[in-house]
JSON list of C-alpha atoms in Angstrom, two decimals:
[
{"chain": "J", "resi": 383, "resn": "MET", "atom": "CA", "xyz": [-6.81, 10.75, -19.74]},
{"chain": "J", "resi": 384, "resn": "GLN", "atom": "CA", "xyz": [-3.51, 12.14, -18.55]},
{"chain": "J", "resi": 385, "resn": "LYS", "atom": "CA", "xyz": [-0.24, 10.25, -18.74]},
{"chain": "J", "resi": 386, "resn": "LEU", "atom": "CA", "xyz": [2.30, 10.05, -15.96]},
{"chain": "J", "resi": 387, "resn": "THR", "atom": "CA", "xyz": [5.01, 12.66, -16.02]},
{"chain": "J", "resi": 388, "resn": "GLN", "atom": "CA", "xyz": [8.66, 11.64, -15.91]},
{"chain": "J", "resi": 389, "resn": "ALA", "atom": "CA", "xyz": [8.78, 12.73, -12.26]},
{"chain": "J", "resi": 390, "resn": "GLN", "atom": "CA", "xyz": [5.76, 10.55, -11.46]},
{"chain": "J", "resi": 391, "resn": "ARG", "atom": "CA", "xyz": [7.33, 7.55, -13.23]},
{"chain": "J", "resi": 392, "resn": "GLU", "atom": "CA", "xyz": [10.53, 8.04, -11.22]},
{"chain": "J", "resi": 393, "resn": "GLN", "atom": "CA", "xyz": [8.53, 8.35, -8.00]},
{"chain": "J", "resi": 394, "resn": "TRP", "atom": "CA", "xyz": [6.69, 5.13, -8.88]},
{"chain": "J", "resi": 395, "resn": "ALA", "atom": "CA", "xyz": [10.00, 3.33, -9.50]},
{"chain": "J", "resi": 396, "resn": "ILE", "atom": "CA", "xyz": [11.39, 4.50, -6.15]},
{"chain": "J", "resi": 397, "resn": "ASP", "atom": "CA", "xyz": [8.38, 4.26, -3.85]},
{"chain": "J", "resi": 398, "resn": "GLY", "atom": "CA", "xyz": [6.08, 1.81, -5.62]},
{"chain": "J", "resi": 399, "resn": "TYR", "atom": "CA", "xyz": [3.17, 4.23, -5.51]},
{"chain": "J", "resi": 400, "resn": "ILE", "atom": "CA", "xyz": [2.22, 7.73, -6.62]},
{"chain": "J", "resi": 401, "resn": "ARG", "atom": "CA", "xyz": [-0.29, 10.23, -5.34]},
{"chain": "J", "resi": 402, "resn": "VAL", "atom": "CA", "xyz": [-3.04, 11.01, -7.84]},
{"chain": "J", "resi": 403, "resn": "GLU", "atom": "CA", "xyz": [-5.06, 14.14, -7.06]},
{"chain": "J", "resi": 404, "resn": "GLN", "atom": "CA", "xyz": [-8.84, 14.08, -7.60]},
{"chain": "J", "resi": 405, "resn": "ALA", "atom": "CA", "xyz": [-8.88, 10.46, -8.78]},
{"chain": "J", "resi": 406, "resn": "LEU", "atom": "CA", "xyz": [-12.10, 9.87, -6.80]},
{"chain": "J", "resi": 407, "resn": "SER", "atom": "CA", "xyz": [-15.21, 12.02, -6.52]},
{"chain": "J", "resi": 408, "resn": "GLN", "atom": "CA", "xyz": [-16.28, 13.41, -3.14]},
{"chain": "J", "resi": 409, "resn": "GLU", "atom": "CA", "xyz": [-19.08, 10.83, -3.09]},
{"chain": "J", "resi": 410, "resn": "GLN", "atom": "CA", "xyz": [-16.61, 7.99, -3.68]},
{"chain": "J", "resi": 411, "resn": "VAL", "atom": "CA", "xyz": [-14.32, 9.27, -0.93]},
{"chain": "J", "resi": 412, "resn": "ALA", "atom": "CA", "xyz": [-17.27, 9.47, 1.48]},
{"chain": "J", "resi": 413, "resn": "PHE", "atom": "CA", "xyz": [-18.35, 5.93, 0.54]},
{"chain": "J", "resi": 414, "resn": "PHE", "atom": "CA", "xyz": [-14.89, 4.43, 1.11]},
{"chain": "J", "resi": 415, "resn": "ASP", "atom": "CA", "xyz": [-14.47, 6.41, 4.34]},
{"chain": "J", "resi": 416, "resn": "VAL", "atom": "CA", "xyz": [-17.67, 4.87, 5.75]},
{"chain": "J", "resi": 417, "resn": "GLU", "atom": "CA", "xyz": [-16.74, 1.40, 4.48]},
{"chain": "J", "resi": 418, "resn": "LEU", "atom": "CA", "xyz": [-13.24, 1.51, 5.96]},
{"chain": "J", "resi": 419, "resn": "ASP", "atom": "CA", "xyz": [-14.64, 2.63, 9.32]},
{"chain": "J", "resi": 420, "resn": "ARG", "atom": "CA", "xyz": [-17.15, -0.23, 9.18]},
{"chain": "J", "resi": 421, "resn": "ILE", "atom": "CA", "xyz": [-14.53, -2.82, 8.27]},
{"chain": "J", "resi": 422, "resn": "ARG", "atom": "CA", "xyz": [-12.12, -1.63, 10.95]},
{"chain": "J", "resi": 423, "resn": "GLN", "atom": "CA", "xyz": [-14.79, -2.44, 13.56]},
{"chain": "J", "resi": 424, "resn": "LEU", "atom": "CA", "xyz": [-14.85, -6.11, 12.52]},
{"chain": "J", "resi": 425, "resn": "PRO", "atom": "CA", "xyz": [-13.00, -8.51, 14.83]},
{"chain": "J", "resi": 426, "resn": "GLY", "atom": "CA", "xyz": [-9.47, -9.27, 13.68]},
{"chain": "J", "resi": 427, "resn": "TRP", "atom": "CA", "xyz": [-9.11, -6.27, 11.39]},
{"chain": "J", "resi": 428, "resn": "GLU", "atom": "CA", "xyz": [-6.74, -4.21, 13.51]},
{"chain": "J", "resi": 429, "resn": "PRO", "atom": "CA", "xyz": [-3.28, -5.52, 14.41]},
{"chain": "J", "resi": 430, "resn": "ASN", "atom": "CA", "xyz": [-2.75, -7.26, 17.70]},
{"chain": "J", "resi": 431, "resn": "PRO", "atom": "CA", "xyz": [-1.33, -4.69, 20.14]},
{"chain": "J", "resi": 432, "resn": "ASP", "atom": "CA", "xyz": [0.50, -7.52, 21.92]},
{"chain": "J", "resi": 433, "resn": "GLY", "atom": "CA", "xyz": [2.30, -8.59, 18.75]},
{"chain": "J", "resi": 434, "resn": "PRO", "atom": "CA", "xyz": [5.74, -7.34, 17.71]},
{"chain": "J", "resi": 435, "resn": "LEU", "atom": "CA", "xyz": [5.36, -3.57, 17.38]},
{"chain": "J", "resi": 436, "resn": "GLY", "atom": "CA", "xyz": [1.60, -4.06, 17.03]},
{"chain": "J", "resi": 437, "resn": "HIS", "atom": "CA", "xyz": [1.97, -5.14, 13.42]},
{"chain": "J", "resi": 438, "resn": "TYR", "atom": "CA", "xyz": [-0.48, -7.16, 11.40]},
{"chain": "J", "resi": 439, "resn": "ALA", "atom": "CA", "xyz": [-0.12, -10.92, 11.46]},
{"chain": "J", "resi": 440, "resn": "TRP", "atom": "CA", "xyz": [2.22, -12.70, 9.07]},
{"chain": "J", "resi": 441, "resn": "LEU", "atom": "CA", "xyz": [0.52, -14.02, 5.94]},
{"chain": "J", "resi": 442, "resn": "ASP", "atom": "CA", "xyz": [2.09, -17.36, 5.09]},
{"chain": "J", "resi": 443, "resn": "HIS", "atom": "CA", "xyz": [0.06, -17.60, 1.89]},
{"chain": "J", "resi": 444, "resn": "ALA", "atom": "CA", "xyz": [1.75, -14.42, 0.63]},
{"chain": "J", "resi": 445, "resn": "VAL", "atom": "CA", "xyz": [5.30, -15.73, 0.85]},
{"chain": "J", "resi": 446, "resn": "ASP", "atom": "CA", "xyz": [7.10, -15.12, -2.44]},
{"chain": "J", "resi": 447, "resn": "ARG", "atom": "CA", "xyz": [10.24, -17.23, -2.68]},
{"chain": "J", "resi": 448, "resn": "ASP", "atom": "CA", "xyz": [11.28, -15.69, -5.99]},
{"chain": "J", "resi": 449, "resn": "PRO", "atom": "CA", "xyz": [13.84, -12.92, -5.28]},
{"chain": "J", "resi": 450, "resn": "GLU", "atom": "CA", "xyz": [12.55, -11.03, -8.32]},
{"chain": "J", "resi": 451, "resn": "GLY", "atom": "CA", "xyz": [9.26, -10.63, -6.48]},
{"chain": "J", "resi": 452, "resn": "PHE", "atom": "CA", "xyz": [10.72, -9.13, -3.32]},
{"chain": "J", "resi": 453, "resn": "MET", "atom": "CA", "xyz": [9.48, -5.68, -2.29]},
{"chain": "J", "resi": 454, "resn": "ASP", "atom": "CA", "xyz": [13.01, -4.52, -1.49]},
{"chain": "J", "resi": 455, "resn": "ARG", "atom": "CA", "xyz": [14.32, -3.97, -5.00]},
{"chain": "J", "resi": 456, "resn": "ARG", "atom": "CA", "xyz": [17.79, -2.60, -4.28]},
{"chain": "J", "resi": 457, "resn": "VAL", "atom": "CA", "xyz": [18.56, -2.06, -7.95]},
{"chain": "J", "resi": 458, "resn": "LEU", "atom": "CA", "xyz": [15.78, 0.56, -8.00]},
{"chain": "J", "resi": 459, "resn": "LEU", "atom": "CA", "xyz": [16.57, 2.31, -4.74]},
{"chain": "J", "resi": 460, "resn": "HIS", "atom": "CA", "xyz": [19.21, 4.87, -3.88]},
{"chain": "J", "resi": 461, "resn": "TYR", "atom": "CA", "xyz": [20.92, 2.65, -1.31]},
{"chain": "J", "resi": 462, "resn": "ALA", "atom": "CA", "xyz": [21.65, -0.07, -3.87]}
]
């Protein structure tokens, strides 16, 4: 198993994600591709085009009132 490089750790700290090449087999990619297409056909999956900017609905159950849990971590980002 490979470890993250320093550049990958920095990218994770800035963006909150990293791109990992060849993490899934071709069969796994094909499986998830079919599943995502299937799920996107279910009613309510896609955002409402009449909503603000066509975004997904607000999830009240996901509200995090602890500032340490906020996605916008200015101490980690260049505009802090």
